[in-house]
XYZ file of C-alpha atoms in Angstrom:
519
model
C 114.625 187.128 -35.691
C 111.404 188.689 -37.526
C 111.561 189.584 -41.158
C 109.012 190.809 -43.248
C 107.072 188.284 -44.734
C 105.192 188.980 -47.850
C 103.494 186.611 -50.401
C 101.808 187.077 -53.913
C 99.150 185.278 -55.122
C 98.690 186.514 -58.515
C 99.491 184.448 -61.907
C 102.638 184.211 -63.159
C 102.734 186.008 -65.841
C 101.524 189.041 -64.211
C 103.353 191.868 -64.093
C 104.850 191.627 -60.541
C 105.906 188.412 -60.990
C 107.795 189.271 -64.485
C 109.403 192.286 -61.980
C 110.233 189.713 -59.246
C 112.334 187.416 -61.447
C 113.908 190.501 -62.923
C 114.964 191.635 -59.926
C 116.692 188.454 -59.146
C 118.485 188.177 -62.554
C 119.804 191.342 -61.909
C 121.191 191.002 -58.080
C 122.534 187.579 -59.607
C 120.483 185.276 -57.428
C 121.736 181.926 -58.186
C 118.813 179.641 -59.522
C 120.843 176.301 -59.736
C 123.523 174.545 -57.902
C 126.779 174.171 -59.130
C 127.223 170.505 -60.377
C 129.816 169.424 -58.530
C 128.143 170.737 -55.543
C 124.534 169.098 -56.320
C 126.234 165.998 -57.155
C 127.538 165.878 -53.310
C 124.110 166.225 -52.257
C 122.382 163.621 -54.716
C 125.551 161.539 -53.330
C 124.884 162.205 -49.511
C 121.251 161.589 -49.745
C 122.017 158.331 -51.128
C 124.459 157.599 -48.202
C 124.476 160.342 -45.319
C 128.358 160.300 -43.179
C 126.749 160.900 -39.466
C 129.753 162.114 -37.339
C 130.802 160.401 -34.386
C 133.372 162.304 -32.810
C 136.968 161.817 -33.071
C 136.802 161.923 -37.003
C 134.870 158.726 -36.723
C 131.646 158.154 -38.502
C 128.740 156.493 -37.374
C 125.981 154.529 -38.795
C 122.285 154.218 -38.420
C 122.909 150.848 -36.425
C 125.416 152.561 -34.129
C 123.133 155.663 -33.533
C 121.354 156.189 -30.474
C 118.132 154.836 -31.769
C 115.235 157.493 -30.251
C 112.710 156.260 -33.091
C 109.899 155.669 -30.659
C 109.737 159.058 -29.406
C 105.869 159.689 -31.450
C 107.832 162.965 -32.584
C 105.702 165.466 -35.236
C 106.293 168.652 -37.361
C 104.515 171.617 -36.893
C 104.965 174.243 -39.741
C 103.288 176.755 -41.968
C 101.661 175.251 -44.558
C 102.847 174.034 -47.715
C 106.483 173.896 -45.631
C 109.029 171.594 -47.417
C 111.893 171.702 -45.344
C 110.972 170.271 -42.419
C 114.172 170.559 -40.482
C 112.237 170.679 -36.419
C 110.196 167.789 -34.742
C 108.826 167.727 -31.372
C 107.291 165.445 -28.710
C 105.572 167.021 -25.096
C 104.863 164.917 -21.684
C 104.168 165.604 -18.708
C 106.792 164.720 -15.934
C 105.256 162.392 -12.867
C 107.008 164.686 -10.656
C 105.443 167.833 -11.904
C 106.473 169.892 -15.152
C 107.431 169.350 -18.368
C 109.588 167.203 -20.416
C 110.144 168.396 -24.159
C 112.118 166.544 -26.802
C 113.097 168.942 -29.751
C 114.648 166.944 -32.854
C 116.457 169.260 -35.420
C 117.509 168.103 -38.848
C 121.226 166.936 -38.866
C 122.539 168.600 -41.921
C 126.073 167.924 -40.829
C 125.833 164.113 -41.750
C 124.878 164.970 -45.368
C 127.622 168.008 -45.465
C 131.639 167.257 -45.880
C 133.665 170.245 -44.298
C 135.675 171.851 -46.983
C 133.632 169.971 -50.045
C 132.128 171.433 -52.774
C 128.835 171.897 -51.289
C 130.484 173.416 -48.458
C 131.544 175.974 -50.201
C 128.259 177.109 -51.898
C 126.666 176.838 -48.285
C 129.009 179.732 -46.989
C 128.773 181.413 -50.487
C 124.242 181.079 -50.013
C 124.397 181.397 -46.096
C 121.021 181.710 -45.821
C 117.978 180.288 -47.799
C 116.145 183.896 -49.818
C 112.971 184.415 -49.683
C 111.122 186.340 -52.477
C 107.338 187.224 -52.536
C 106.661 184.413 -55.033
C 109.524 181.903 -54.178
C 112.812 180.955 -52.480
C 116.274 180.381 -52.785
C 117.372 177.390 -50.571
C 120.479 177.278 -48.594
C 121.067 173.843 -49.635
C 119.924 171.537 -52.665
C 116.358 170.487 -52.470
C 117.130 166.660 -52.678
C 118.668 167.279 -49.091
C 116.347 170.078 -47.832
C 113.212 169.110 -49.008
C 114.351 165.061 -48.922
C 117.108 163.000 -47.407
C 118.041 165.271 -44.630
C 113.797 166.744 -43.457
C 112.171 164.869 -41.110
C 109.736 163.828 -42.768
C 106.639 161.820 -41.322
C 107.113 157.712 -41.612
C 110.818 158.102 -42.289
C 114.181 157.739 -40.219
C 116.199 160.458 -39.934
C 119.358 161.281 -38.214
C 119.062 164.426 -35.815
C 119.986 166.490 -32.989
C 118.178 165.526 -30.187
C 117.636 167.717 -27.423
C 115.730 167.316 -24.276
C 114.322 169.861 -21.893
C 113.141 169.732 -18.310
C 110.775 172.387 -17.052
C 109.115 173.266 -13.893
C 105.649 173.692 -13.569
C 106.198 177.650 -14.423
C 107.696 176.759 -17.518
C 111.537 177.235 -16.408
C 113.891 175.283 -17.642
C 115.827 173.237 -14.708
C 117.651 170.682 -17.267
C 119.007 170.495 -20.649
C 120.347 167.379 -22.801
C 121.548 167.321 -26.813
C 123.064 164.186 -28.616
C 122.772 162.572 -31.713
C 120.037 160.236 -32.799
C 117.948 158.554 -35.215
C 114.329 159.779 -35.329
C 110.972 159.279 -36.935
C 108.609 161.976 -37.765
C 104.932 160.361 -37.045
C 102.675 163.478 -38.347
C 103.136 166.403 -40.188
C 101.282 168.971 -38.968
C 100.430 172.695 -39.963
C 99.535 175.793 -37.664
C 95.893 176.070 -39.179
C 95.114 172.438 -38.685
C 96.468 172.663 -35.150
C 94.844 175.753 -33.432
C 91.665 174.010 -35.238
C 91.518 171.117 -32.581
C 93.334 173.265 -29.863
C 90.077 175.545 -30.576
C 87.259 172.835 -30.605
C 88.769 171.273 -27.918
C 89.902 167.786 -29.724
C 93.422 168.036 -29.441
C 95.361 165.124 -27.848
C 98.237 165.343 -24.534
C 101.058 166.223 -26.944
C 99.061 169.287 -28.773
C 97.404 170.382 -25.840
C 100.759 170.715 -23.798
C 101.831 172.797 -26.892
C 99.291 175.643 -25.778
C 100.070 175.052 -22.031
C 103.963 174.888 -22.379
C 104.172 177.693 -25.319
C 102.070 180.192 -22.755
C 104.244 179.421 -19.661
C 107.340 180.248 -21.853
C 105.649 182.987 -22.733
C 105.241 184.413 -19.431
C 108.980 183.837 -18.698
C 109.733 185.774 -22.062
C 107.433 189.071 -20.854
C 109.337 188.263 -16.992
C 112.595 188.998 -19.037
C 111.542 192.203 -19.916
C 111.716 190.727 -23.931
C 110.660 191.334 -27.077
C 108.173 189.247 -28.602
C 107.922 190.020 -31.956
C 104.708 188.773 -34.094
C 105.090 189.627 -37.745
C 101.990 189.146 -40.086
C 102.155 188.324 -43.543
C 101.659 190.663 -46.178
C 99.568 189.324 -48.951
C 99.280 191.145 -52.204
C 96.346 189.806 -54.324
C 95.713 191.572 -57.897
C 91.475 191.978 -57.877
C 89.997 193.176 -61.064
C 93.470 194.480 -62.899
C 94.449 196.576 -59.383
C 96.829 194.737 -56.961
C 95.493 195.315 -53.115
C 97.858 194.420 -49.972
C 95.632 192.433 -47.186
C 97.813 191.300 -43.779
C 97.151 187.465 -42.323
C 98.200 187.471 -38.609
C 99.683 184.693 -37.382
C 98.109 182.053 -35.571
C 98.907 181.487 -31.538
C 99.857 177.909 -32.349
C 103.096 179.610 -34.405
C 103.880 182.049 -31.461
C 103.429 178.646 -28.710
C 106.030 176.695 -31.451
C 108.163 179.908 -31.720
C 108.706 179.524 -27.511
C 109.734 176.024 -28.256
C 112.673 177.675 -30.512
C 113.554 180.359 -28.741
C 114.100 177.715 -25.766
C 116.175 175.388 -27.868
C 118.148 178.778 -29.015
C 118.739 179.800 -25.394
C 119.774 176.585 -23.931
C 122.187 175.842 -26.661
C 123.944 179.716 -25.999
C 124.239 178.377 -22.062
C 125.960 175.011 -23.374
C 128.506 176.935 -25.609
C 129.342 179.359 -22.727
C 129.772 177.192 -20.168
C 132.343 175.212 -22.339
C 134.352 178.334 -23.875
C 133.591 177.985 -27.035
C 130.695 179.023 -29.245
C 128.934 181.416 -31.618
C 126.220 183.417 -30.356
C 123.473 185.781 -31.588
C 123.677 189.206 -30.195
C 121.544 192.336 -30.600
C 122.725 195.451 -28.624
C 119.753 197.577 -26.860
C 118.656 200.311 -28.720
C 117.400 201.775 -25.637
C 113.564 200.003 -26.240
C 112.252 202.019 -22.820
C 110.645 205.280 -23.404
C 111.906 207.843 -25.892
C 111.328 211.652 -26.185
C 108.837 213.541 -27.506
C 108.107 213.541 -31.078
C 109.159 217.384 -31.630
C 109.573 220.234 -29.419
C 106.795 222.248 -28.982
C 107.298 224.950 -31.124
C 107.727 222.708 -33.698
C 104.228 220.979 -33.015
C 102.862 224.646 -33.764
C 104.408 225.440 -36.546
C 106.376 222.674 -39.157
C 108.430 225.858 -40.813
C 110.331 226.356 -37.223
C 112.123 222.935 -38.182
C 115.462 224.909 -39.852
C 117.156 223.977 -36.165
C 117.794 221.110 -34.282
C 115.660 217.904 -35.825
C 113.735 216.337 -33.849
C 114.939 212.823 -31.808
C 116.914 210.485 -34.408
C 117.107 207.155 -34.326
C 115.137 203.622 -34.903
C 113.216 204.177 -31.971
C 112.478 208.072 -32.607
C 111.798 206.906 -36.065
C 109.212 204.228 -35.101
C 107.384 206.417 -33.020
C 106.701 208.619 -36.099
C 105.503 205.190 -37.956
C 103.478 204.674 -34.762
C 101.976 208.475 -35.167
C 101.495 207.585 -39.723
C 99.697 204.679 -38.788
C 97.118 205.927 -35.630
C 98.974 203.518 -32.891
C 99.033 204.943 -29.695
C 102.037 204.754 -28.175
C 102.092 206.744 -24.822
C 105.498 208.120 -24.184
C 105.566 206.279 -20.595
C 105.069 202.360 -22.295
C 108.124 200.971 -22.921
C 108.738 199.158 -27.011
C 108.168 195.698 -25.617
C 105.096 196.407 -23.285
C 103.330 198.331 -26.320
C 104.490 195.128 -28.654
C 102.189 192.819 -26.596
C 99.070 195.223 -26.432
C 99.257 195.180 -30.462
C 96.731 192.987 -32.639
C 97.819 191.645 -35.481
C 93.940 191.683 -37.092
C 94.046 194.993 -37.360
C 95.524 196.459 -40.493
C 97.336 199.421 -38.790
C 99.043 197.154 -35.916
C 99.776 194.673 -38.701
C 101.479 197.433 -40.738
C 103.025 198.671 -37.409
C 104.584 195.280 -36.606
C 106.310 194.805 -40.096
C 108.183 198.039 -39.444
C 108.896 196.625 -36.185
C 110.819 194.277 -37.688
C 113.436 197.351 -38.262
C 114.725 197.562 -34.718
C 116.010 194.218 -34.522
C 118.170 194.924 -37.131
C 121.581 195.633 -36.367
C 122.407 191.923 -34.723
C 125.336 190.180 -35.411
C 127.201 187.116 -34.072
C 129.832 186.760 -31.729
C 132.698 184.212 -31.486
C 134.301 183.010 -28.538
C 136.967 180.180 -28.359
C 138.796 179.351 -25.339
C 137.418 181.582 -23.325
C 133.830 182.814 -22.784
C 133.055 186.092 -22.333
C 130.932 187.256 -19.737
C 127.411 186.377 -20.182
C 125.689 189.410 -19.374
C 127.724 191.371 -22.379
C 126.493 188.877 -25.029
C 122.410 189.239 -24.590
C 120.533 189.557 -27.343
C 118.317 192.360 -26.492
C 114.622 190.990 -28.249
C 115.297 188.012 -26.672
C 116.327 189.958 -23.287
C 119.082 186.471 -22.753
C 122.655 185.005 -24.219
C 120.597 183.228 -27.522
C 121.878 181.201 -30.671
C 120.576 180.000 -33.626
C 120.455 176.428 -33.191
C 117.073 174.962 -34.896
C 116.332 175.742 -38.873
C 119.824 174.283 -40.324
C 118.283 173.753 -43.650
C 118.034 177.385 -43.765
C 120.516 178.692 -42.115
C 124.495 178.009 -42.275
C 125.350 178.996 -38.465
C 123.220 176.345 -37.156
C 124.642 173.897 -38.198
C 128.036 174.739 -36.399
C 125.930 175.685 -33.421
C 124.887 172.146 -33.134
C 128.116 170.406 -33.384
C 129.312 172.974 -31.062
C 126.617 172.180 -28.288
C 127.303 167.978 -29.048
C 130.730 168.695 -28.421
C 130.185 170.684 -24.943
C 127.173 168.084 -24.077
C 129.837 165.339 -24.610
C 132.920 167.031 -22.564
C 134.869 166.663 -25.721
C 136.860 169.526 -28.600
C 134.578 170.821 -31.015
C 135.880 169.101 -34.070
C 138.020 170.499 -35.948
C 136.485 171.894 -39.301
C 134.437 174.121 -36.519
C 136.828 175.868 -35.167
C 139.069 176.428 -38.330
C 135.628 178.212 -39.574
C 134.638 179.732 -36.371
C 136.669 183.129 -36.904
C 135.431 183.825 -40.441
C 131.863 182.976 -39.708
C 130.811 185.895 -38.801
C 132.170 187.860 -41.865
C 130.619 185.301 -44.303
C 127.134 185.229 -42.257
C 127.095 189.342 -42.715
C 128.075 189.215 -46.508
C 124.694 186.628 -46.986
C 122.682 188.978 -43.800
C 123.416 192.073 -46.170
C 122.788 190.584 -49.240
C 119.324 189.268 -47.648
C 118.509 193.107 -46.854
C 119.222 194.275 -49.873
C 116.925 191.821 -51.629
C 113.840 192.382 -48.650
C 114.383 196.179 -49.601
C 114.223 195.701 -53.162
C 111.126 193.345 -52.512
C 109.192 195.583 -50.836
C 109.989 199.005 -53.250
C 108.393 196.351 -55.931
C 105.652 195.510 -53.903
C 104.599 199.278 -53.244
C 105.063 200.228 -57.018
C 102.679 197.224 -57.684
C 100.024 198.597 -54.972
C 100.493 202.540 -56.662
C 101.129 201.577 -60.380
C 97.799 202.845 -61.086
C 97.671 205.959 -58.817
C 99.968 208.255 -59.981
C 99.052 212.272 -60.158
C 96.877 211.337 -56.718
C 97.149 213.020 -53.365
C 97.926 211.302 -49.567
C 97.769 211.750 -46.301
C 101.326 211.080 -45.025
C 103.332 211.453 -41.879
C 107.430 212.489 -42.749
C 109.040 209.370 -40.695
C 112.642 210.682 -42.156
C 114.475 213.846 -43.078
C 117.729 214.117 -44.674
C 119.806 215.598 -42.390
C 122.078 217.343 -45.241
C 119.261 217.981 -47.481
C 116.135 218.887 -45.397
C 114.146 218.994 -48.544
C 114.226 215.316 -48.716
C 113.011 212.500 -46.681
C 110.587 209.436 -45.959
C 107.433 209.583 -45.462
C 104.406 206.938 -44.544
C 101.104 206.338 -45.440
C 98.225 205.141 -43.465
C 96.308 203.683 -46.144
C 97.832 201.643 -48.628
C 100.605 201.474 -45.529
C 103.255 202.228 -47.748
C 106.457 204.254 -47.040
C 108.609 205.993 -49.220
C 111.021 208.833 -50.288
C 109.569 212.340 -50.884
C 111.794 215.301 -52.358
C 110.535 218.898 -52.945
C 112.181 221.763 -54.664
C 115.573 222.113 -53.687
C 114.830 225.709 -52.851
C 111.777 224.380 -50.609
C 111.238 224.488 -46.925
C 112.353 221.893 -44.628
C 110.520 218.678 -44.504
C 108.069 218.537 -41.011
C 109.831 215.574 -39.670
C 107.269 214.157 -36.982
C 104.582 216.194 -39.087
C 101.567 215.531 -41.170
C 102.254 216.131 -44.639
C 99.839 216.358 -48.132
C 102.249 214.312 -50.887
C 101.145 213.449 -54.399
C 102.456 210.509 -55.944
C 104.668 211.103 -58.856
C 105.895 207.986 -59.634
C 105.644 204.358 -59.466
C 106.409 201.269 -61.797
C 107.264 197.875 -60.920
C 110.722 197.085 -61.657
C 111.420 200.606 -63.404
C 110.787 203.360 -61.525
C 110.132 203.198 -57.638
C 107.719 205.030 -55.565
C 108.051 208.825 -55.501
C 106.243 211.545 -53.761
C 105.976 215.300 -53.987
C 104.569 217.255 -51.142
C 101.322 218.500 -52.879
């Protein structure tokens, strides 16, 4: 699901970059691999073990060989692990036929090994304004184990029939050896989807990623586009711009989201599996901001506060930023009337990001539970994450889980031993992720203020402590930053929902985070 995405540009020796690699010697980031774990990896890139079933192994002569399938990457660029490849037809009978290749990180991992171990220690690759922390060593993420253009590559293969609405009517997954013919960015291709110059394959990317889109909004979900924040330091002052994302990235998003769904159907149909799954927090309508006697006057808030909660909350980041967001259109309808081009929706959609929070995985083995009490509410369907296993440890159980159930056979064994503890280790790494995007973006803001203090806002009070009224959160419209205000102790109560003159009091990157007063 979305996270904020922010990048710097600046040099490095500036001073948010010296704060950024502060922050991650202090949170104890690792920024090496153990040896004996990196000495797996330079082993297995040499010499990959692709499983077979049964304990077996199998070879790239033994592999189903799918390396004429004219298969390409599509990613942001600059990507380096490359761990999703696609090809798109048309079906002579009408609809769609979609091979989706995903890196097969399994045949360069041994269960229980060294590098095993430091997987379920990372969980997840970290991302940091200025660089990341990858899940696994580079010589397999960013080599042996990408699928990269002109090479053969074992993956997981899946194909997908659709109808000519974009439904999906037939799904297949095994393993096979692949080769990557182009790598492609999302600039290059909305360029000749734009001009009109695109060939079959790219052009069904547009045609395919819309129809799935109109079976997402069908579903009643929640689709989520997240710019990028971009902080740039012009003339000694750092500024924060926002770079919307490109339709081509939403069109290859449908193509994941697919895979994701159709793998959660395999793993519940053969009792066994680990799914994705948000609870609803109720994304209809919500109250009203504040009563109306608080509306007339901010001092009446000494009694009940006004409606708590993420989605009370967001509509007060909603009211900060000047989004109208009429109390009878539901969170996902008012998602897709958004633009991302426009600095206010932009900042609107990275808090977005905070009500799919709260997800977590669930296990099942033997027995599946009913699918209607394992939907993941943005995607508004039973989902998994089943296609960035360079990034991410669950996927690659999620494939070997969906092989398995594809095949009629037992999950292997080193699954299921991990299955029960999977969750616990994936929310250790999910936490520790948080921690470091919060940390991230308190730097970030102190960068934007650093030179500001003593200066006076317009602000919106998003937050209030409900055991210490005189303190709370409140959000800017412009620089769209929010952040914790505190009056006198002695003070009146914070106008939660209200607009609110703060002066800035402090803010330095890495030292002291951003602090308001109500002026």
């Amino acid at each position: 699901m979305p996270r904020r995405h922010m990048h710097v540009t600046d040099a490095a020796e500036a001073p948010l970059r010296a704060a950024l690699h502060e922050l991650r010697v202090r949170l104890d980031v690792p920024d090496h691999f153990p040896p004996t774990a990196q000495a797996e990896a330079d082993s297995a890139a040499r010499a990959p073990r692709i499983p077979a079933g049964d304990g077996e192994v199998a070879t790239e002569h033994t592999l189903y060989d799918a390396t004429d399938l004219p298969l390409f990457t599509l990613d942001p660029p600059g990507a380096r692990d490359l761990d999703r490849a696609m090809f798109l037809a048309r079906r002579r009978e009408g609809g769609y036929r979609v091979h989706y290749a995903v890196a097969d990180i399994a045949s360069f991992v041994t269960p229980g090994g060294a590098l095993d171990a430091e997987a379920h220690h990372r969980v997840a690759t970290l991302y940091f304004p200025d660089e990341r922390i990858p899940l696994y060593p580079t010589v397999l993420s960013e080599g042996a184990a990408g699928l990269l253009p002109d090479q053969d590559r074992p993956a997981v293969l899946w194909q997908f029939e659709l109808a000519a609405d974009g439904a999906l009517t037939g799904t297949s997954v095994r393993r096979a050896l692949v080769r990557s013919r182009a790598r492609l960015d999302y600039p290059g291709v909305q360029h000749v989807l734009d001009d009109g110059t695109a060939e079959e394959p790219l052009g069904l990317l547009r045609e395919i990623g819309r129809l799935r889109a109109e079976q997402e909004a069908a579903r009643g979900a929640v689709s989520l586009t997240v710019p990028e924040q971009e902080i740039v330091e012009r003339d000694g002052r750092y500024t924060l711009a926002y770079r919307a994302p490109l339709p081509a990235a939403a069109w290859n998003a449908q193509l994941s989201l697919l895979t994701g769904m159709a793998a959660a159907e395999l793993m519940l149909a053969a009792g066994t599996g680990i799914l994705r799954t948000l609870p609803s927090p109720k994304l209809s309508t919500s109250p009203p901001l504040s009563t109306s006697s608080e509306r007339r006057d901010p001092r009446a808030q000494g009694g009940p506060p006004s409606p708590t909660g993420s989605v009370a909350r967001l509509r007060r980041t909603a009211q900060a930023l000047g989004v109208d967001w009429p109390h009878h259109t539901s969170y996902a309808a008012l998602i897709r009337t958004l633009d991302p081009h426009r600095a206010a929706h932009a900042a609107f959609l990275q808090e977005c990001t905070a009500l799919l929070r709260g997800a977590g995985y669930t296990v099942f083995d033997g027995t599946a539970p009913p699918a209607g009490t394992v939907v993941h509410a943005a995607v508004a369907a039973p989902y998994a994450h089943a296609t960035a296993p360079l990034r991410r440890l669950v996927d690659r159980y999620t494939s070997e889980l969906c092989l398995a159930a594809a095949a009629g056979h037992a999950p292997p064994a080193w699954v299921r031993a991990a299955l029960p503890a999977l969750p616990r280790d994936v929310e250790t790494g999910t936490q520790r992720a948080n921690r470091i995007e919060r940390a991230c973006v308190d730097l970030v803001e102190a960068a934007l203020l650093r030179d500001r203090v003593g200066e006076t806002f317009e602000a919106v009070v998003v937050d209030r402590n409900h055991d210490d009224p005189t303190r709370g959160t409140v959000h800017l419209r412009e620089p769209a930053v929010i952040a914790p205000v505190r009056t006198v102790p002695t003070g009146p109560p914070l106008p939660l929902g209200g607009y609110l003159r703060v002066r800035l009091t402090t803010a330095d990157p890495g030292h002291e985070p951003v602090l308001f007063t109500p002026a």
